[in-house]
Protein backbone atom coordinates (compact mmCIF):
# COMPACT_ATOMS: atom_id res chain seq x y z
CA MET A 1 -22.78 -37.39 12.83
CA HIS A 2 -20.56 -40.38 11.55
CA ARG A 3 -20.84 -43.58 13.68
CA ILE A 4 -18.24 -46.16 14.00
CA GLY A 5 -18.67 -49.02 11.40
CA GLU A 6 -20.81 -46.79 9.11
CA LYS A 7 -19.41 -46.44 5.60
CA LEU A 8 -18.52 -42.99 4.53
CA LYS A 9 -19.96 -41.75 1.42
CA ILE A 10 -18.44 -39.02 -1.18
CA SER A 11 -20.66 -35.85 -1.84
CA PHE A 12 -20.38 -34.08 -5.10
CA ASN A 13 -20.76 -30.95 -2.66
CA SER A 14 -19.99 -27.96 -5.21
CA PRO A 15 -20.94 -28.96 -8.77
CA VAL A 16 -19.96 -25.76 -10.28
CA ILE A 17 -16.61 -25.49 -8.78
CA LEU A 18 -16.07 -29.20 -8.78
CA GLY A 19 -16.99 -29.24 -12.47
CA PHE A 20 -14.86 -25.89 -13.21
CA SER A 21 -11.96 -27.84 -11.90
CA ILE A 22 -12.23 -30.83 -13.68
CA ILE A 23 -12.96 -28.88 -17.09
CA CYS A 24 -9.58 -27.42 -16.15
CA LEU A 25 -7.95 -30.68 -15.62
CA ALA A 26 -9.29 -32.26 -19.00
CA ALA A 27 -7.91 -28.89 -20.59
CA LEU A 28 -4.75 -29.06 -18.98
CA LEU A 29 -4.15 -33.03 -19.97
CA LEU A 30 -5.21 -32.26 -23.57
CA ASN A 31 -2.94 -29.34 -23.72
CA ILE A 32 -0.38 -31.81 -23.31
CA LEU A 33 -1.51 -34.34 -25.36
CA THR A 34 -1.78 -31.96 -28.18
CA LYS A 35 1.98 -30.18 -27.43
CA GLY A 36 0.37 -26.83 -26.50
CA ARG A 37 -1.78 -26.57 -29.59
CA SER A 38 -5.21 -27.06 -27.76
CA ASN A 39 -4.16 -24.04 -25.44
CA ILE A 40 -3.67 -21.95 -28.71
CA LEU A 41 -6.87 -23.19 -30.59
CA LEU A 42 -9.35 -23.20 -27.44
CA PHE A 43 -8.02 -22.35 -23.83
CA SER A 44 -6.30 -18.99 -24.12
CA VAL A 45 -7.68 -15.76 -25.49
CA TYR A 46 -6.00 -13.27 -27.96
CA ARG A 47 -7.20 -10.93 -30.38
CA SER A 48 -8.85 -12.42 -33.59
CA SER A 49 -11.47 -12.19 -35.80
CA PHE A 50 -15.37 -11.90 -34.64
CA LEU A 51 -16.23 -13.72 -37.98
CA GLN A 52 -14.13 -16.88 -36.33
CA PRO A 53 -16.29 -19.10 -34.00
CA LEU A 54 -13.47 -20.06 -32.06
CA THR A 55 -12.95 -16.54 -31.08
CA TYR A 56 -16.09 -16.76 -28.73
CA VAL A 57 -15.14 -20.02 -27.26
CA ARG A 58 -11.67 -18.54 -26.54
CA LEU A 59 -13.20 -15.44 -25.09
CA ILE A 60 -14.69 -18.07 -22.31
CA GLY A 61 -12.49 -21.11 -22.69
CA HIS A 62 -9.26 -19.09 -21.66
CA VAL A 63 -10.05 -19.64 -17.66
CA PHE A 64 -9.90 -23.39 -18.32
CA GLY A 65 -6.18 -23.33 -19.56
CA HIS A 66 -3.03 -23.62 -17.99
CA ALA A 67 0.36 -23.42 -18.96
CA GLY A 68 1.42 -26.45 -16.49
CA TRP A 69 0.93 -28.26 -13.43
CA GLU A 70 2.36 -25.59 -11.29
CA HIS A 71 0.00 -22.91 -12.93
CA PHE A 72 -2.93 -25.33 -12.65
CA ILE A 73 -2.21 -26.67 -9.04
CA ASN A 74 -1.90 -22.74 -7.77
CA ASN A 75 -5.13 -21.83 -9.32
CA ILE A 76 -7.23 -25.04 -8.42
CA MET A 77 -6.02 -24.99 -4.81
CA LEU A 78 -7.36 -21.59 -4.11
CA ILE A 79 -10.68 -22.11 -6.17
CA LEU A 80 -11.19 -25.56 -4.14
CA VAL A 81 -10.88 -24.13 -0.72
CA VAL A 82 -12.66 -20.93 -1.41
CA GLY A 83 -15.10 -21.87 -3.75
CA PRO A 84 -17.38 -24.63 -2.29
CA LEU A 85 -17.93 -22.38 0.56
CA LEU A 86 -19.24 -19.60 -1.67
CA GLU A 87 -21.41 -21.99 -3.81
CA GLU A 88 -22.93 -23.17 -0.41
CA LYS A 89 -23.87 -19.44 0.55
CA TYR A 90 -24.77 -17.91 -2.89
CA GLY A 91 -25.90 -21.04 -4.63
CA SER A 92 -24.55 -22.82 -7.91
CA TRP A 93 -26.15 -20.48 -10.18
CA ASN A 94 -24.57 -17.50 -8.93
CA MET A 95 -21.02 -19.09 -8.92
CA PHE A 96 -21.63 -20.11 -12.44
CA CYS A 97 -22.24 -16.37 -12.96
CA VAL A 98 -19.20 -15.18 -11.31
CA ILE A 99 -17.12 -17.68 -13.32
CA PHE A 100 -18.57 -16.64 -16.83
CA ILE A 101 -18.76 -12.86 -16.07
CA THR A 102 -15.05 -12.92 -15.13
CA ALA A 103 -13.81 -15.05 -17.97
CA LEU A 104 -15.71 -12.60 -20.61
CA VAL A 105 -14.53 -9.59 -18.80
CA THR A 106 -10.94 -10.68 -18.51
CA GLY A 107 -10.94 -12.01 -22.07
CA LEU A 108 -12.58 -8.95 -23.66
CA VAL A 109 -10.25 -6.67 -21.80
CA ASN A 110 -7.12 -8.85 -22.94
CA CYS A 111 -8.39 -8.48 -26.60
CA LEU A 112 -8.88 -4.84 -26.98
CA LEU A 113 -5.88 -3.88 -24.80
CA PHE A 114 -3.44 -6.41 -25.29
CA PRO A 115 -3.86 -7.73 -28.90
CA HIS A 116 -0.62 -9.69 -29.07
CA VAL A 117 -0.82 -11.18 -25.63
CA ARG A 118 -2.22 -14.72 -24.98
CA LEU A 119 -4.09 -14.96 -21.79
CA LEU A 120 -5.04 -18.15 -20.22
CA GLY A 121 -5.60 -19.55 -16.85
CA ALA A 122 -7.95 -19.18 -13.94
CA SER A 123 -6.45 -16.69 -11.60
CA GLY A 124 -9.04 -14.13 -12.41
CA VAL A 125 -11.61 -16.47 -11.04
CA VAL A 126 -9.38 -16.87 -8.12
CA PHE A 127 -9.22 -13.08 -7.63
CA ALA A 128 -13.05 -12.79 -7.90
CA LEU A 129 -13.62 -15.71 -5.53
CA ILE A 130 -11.22 -13.95 -2.81
CA LEU A 131 -12.97 -10.70 -3.41
CA LEU A 132 -16.20 -12.47 -3.16
CA SER A 133 -15.37 -14.18 0.14
CA SER A 134 -14.90 -11.26 1.86
CA PHE A 135 -18.55 -10.06 1.42
CA THR A 136 -20.17 -13.27 3.02
CA SER A 137 -20.46 -11.56 6.40
CA ILE A 138 -21.81 -8.30 4.77
CA LYS A 139 -24.61 -6.49 6.52
CA ASP A 140 -26.83 -3.28 5.56
CA GLY A 141 -24.90 -0.17 6.05
CA TYR A 142 -21.46 -1.92 7.00
CA ILE A 143 -18.51 -2.51 4.86
CA PRO A 144 -16.45 -5.39 6.12
CA LEU A 145 -13.10 -4.75 7.46
CA THR A 146 -11.94 -8.04 5.82
CA PHE A 147 -13.20 -6.78 2.59
CA ILE A 148 -11.15 -3.66 2.76
CA LEU A 149 -7.89 -5.47 3.91
CA VAL A 150 -8.71 -8.15 1.03
CA ALA A 151 -8.64 -5.46 -1.49
CA LEU A 152 -5.82 -3.58 -0.08
CA ILE A 153 -3.45 -6.92 0.36
CA TYR A 154 -4.53 -8.52 -3.08
CA LEU A 155 -5.45 -5.56 -5.32
CA GLY A 156 -2.84 -3.37 -3.94
CA GLY A 157 -0.26 -6.24 -4.62
CA GLN A 158 -1.21 -6.47 -8.41
CA VAL A 159 -1.01 -3.09 -8.96
CA TYR A 160 2.15 -2.96 -7.35
CA ASP A 161 3.37 -6.22 -9.47
CA GLY A 162 2.07 -4.45 -12.51
CA LEU A 163 4.10 -1.67 -12.27
CA PHE A 164 7.60 -2.74 -11.11
CA LEU A 165 7.54 -6.35 -11.87
CA LYS A 166 8.10 -7.80 -15.40
CA ASP A 167 6.86 -10.86 -15.55
CA ASN A 168 4.24 -13.18 -17.66
CA VAL A 169 1.55 -12.77 -15.23
CA SER A 170 -1.55 -10.56 -16.01
CA ASN A 171 -1.91 -8.55 -13.46
CA LEU A 172 -5.05 -6.87 -15.02
CA SER A 173 -6.62 -9.88 -15.17
CA HIS A 174 -6.41 -10.50 -11.34
CA ILE A 175 -7.42 -7.11 -10.68
CA LEU A 176 -10.46 -6.98 -13.20
CA GLY A 177 -11.38 -10.26 -11.39
CA GLY A 178 -11.31 -8.66 -8.16
CA PHE A 179 -13.50 -6.14 -9.28
CA VAL A 180 -15.92 -8.77 -10.74
CA GLY A 181 -16.05 -10.58 -7.46
CA ALA A 182 -16.53 -7.31 -5.31
CA GLY A 183 -19.11 -5.91 -7.62
CA LEU A 184 -21.22 -9.43 -7.52
CA GLY A 185 -20.62 -10.03 -4.21
CA TYR A 186 -22.22 -6.56 -3.52
CA VAL A 187 -25.14 -7.39 -5.89
CA MET A 188 -25.57 -10.85 -4.70
CA ASN A 189 -25.70 -9.60 -0.84
CA LYS A 190 -28.21 -6.95 -2.04
CA GLY A 191 -30.43 -9.98 -3.49
CA LYS A 192 -30.63 -8.80 -7.08
CA LEU A 193 -28.70 -11.60 -8.35
CA THR A 194 -30.56 -14.90 -7.93
CA ALA A 195 -31.28 -18.03 -9.30
């Protein structure tokens, strides 16, 4: 508890989530400075030769890139709200794994199914964290009602948007991120993915 007159100290309470957010901010600033070239080169994923080393960087790096401030703020705000609580519960290593696996899965699927579409942004990670958060109160033999509701609302909404709205949002990466978060939430709550 804080006493009157005592100085407050800032805590770097969630190293993976804060580090991820700082890298996303740096990528956005670099993209602004390079007039979009850094997003194309490093921070978006699209089909390219696996003989090019940057292909592997983009398979993961696309989650750091954002199209602009609004895109960045929308994703990072949710990550900063949900992420630290999850990192406290599951640990930094597990949060790193969630982000890495989400980036890899969404990047590979985009390359395979949408070869001419550039994918960038952390929204797949956002959906992974949202679905993962609904697993925080799981008990053996019980599926939390919150998980069912979150899955229906978020994933159902993405399926609907993907079928009926024509926009530049990658609903498939949101759905895949949700499945990664749900799957890893199940595994982590069974104690199989530990540092």
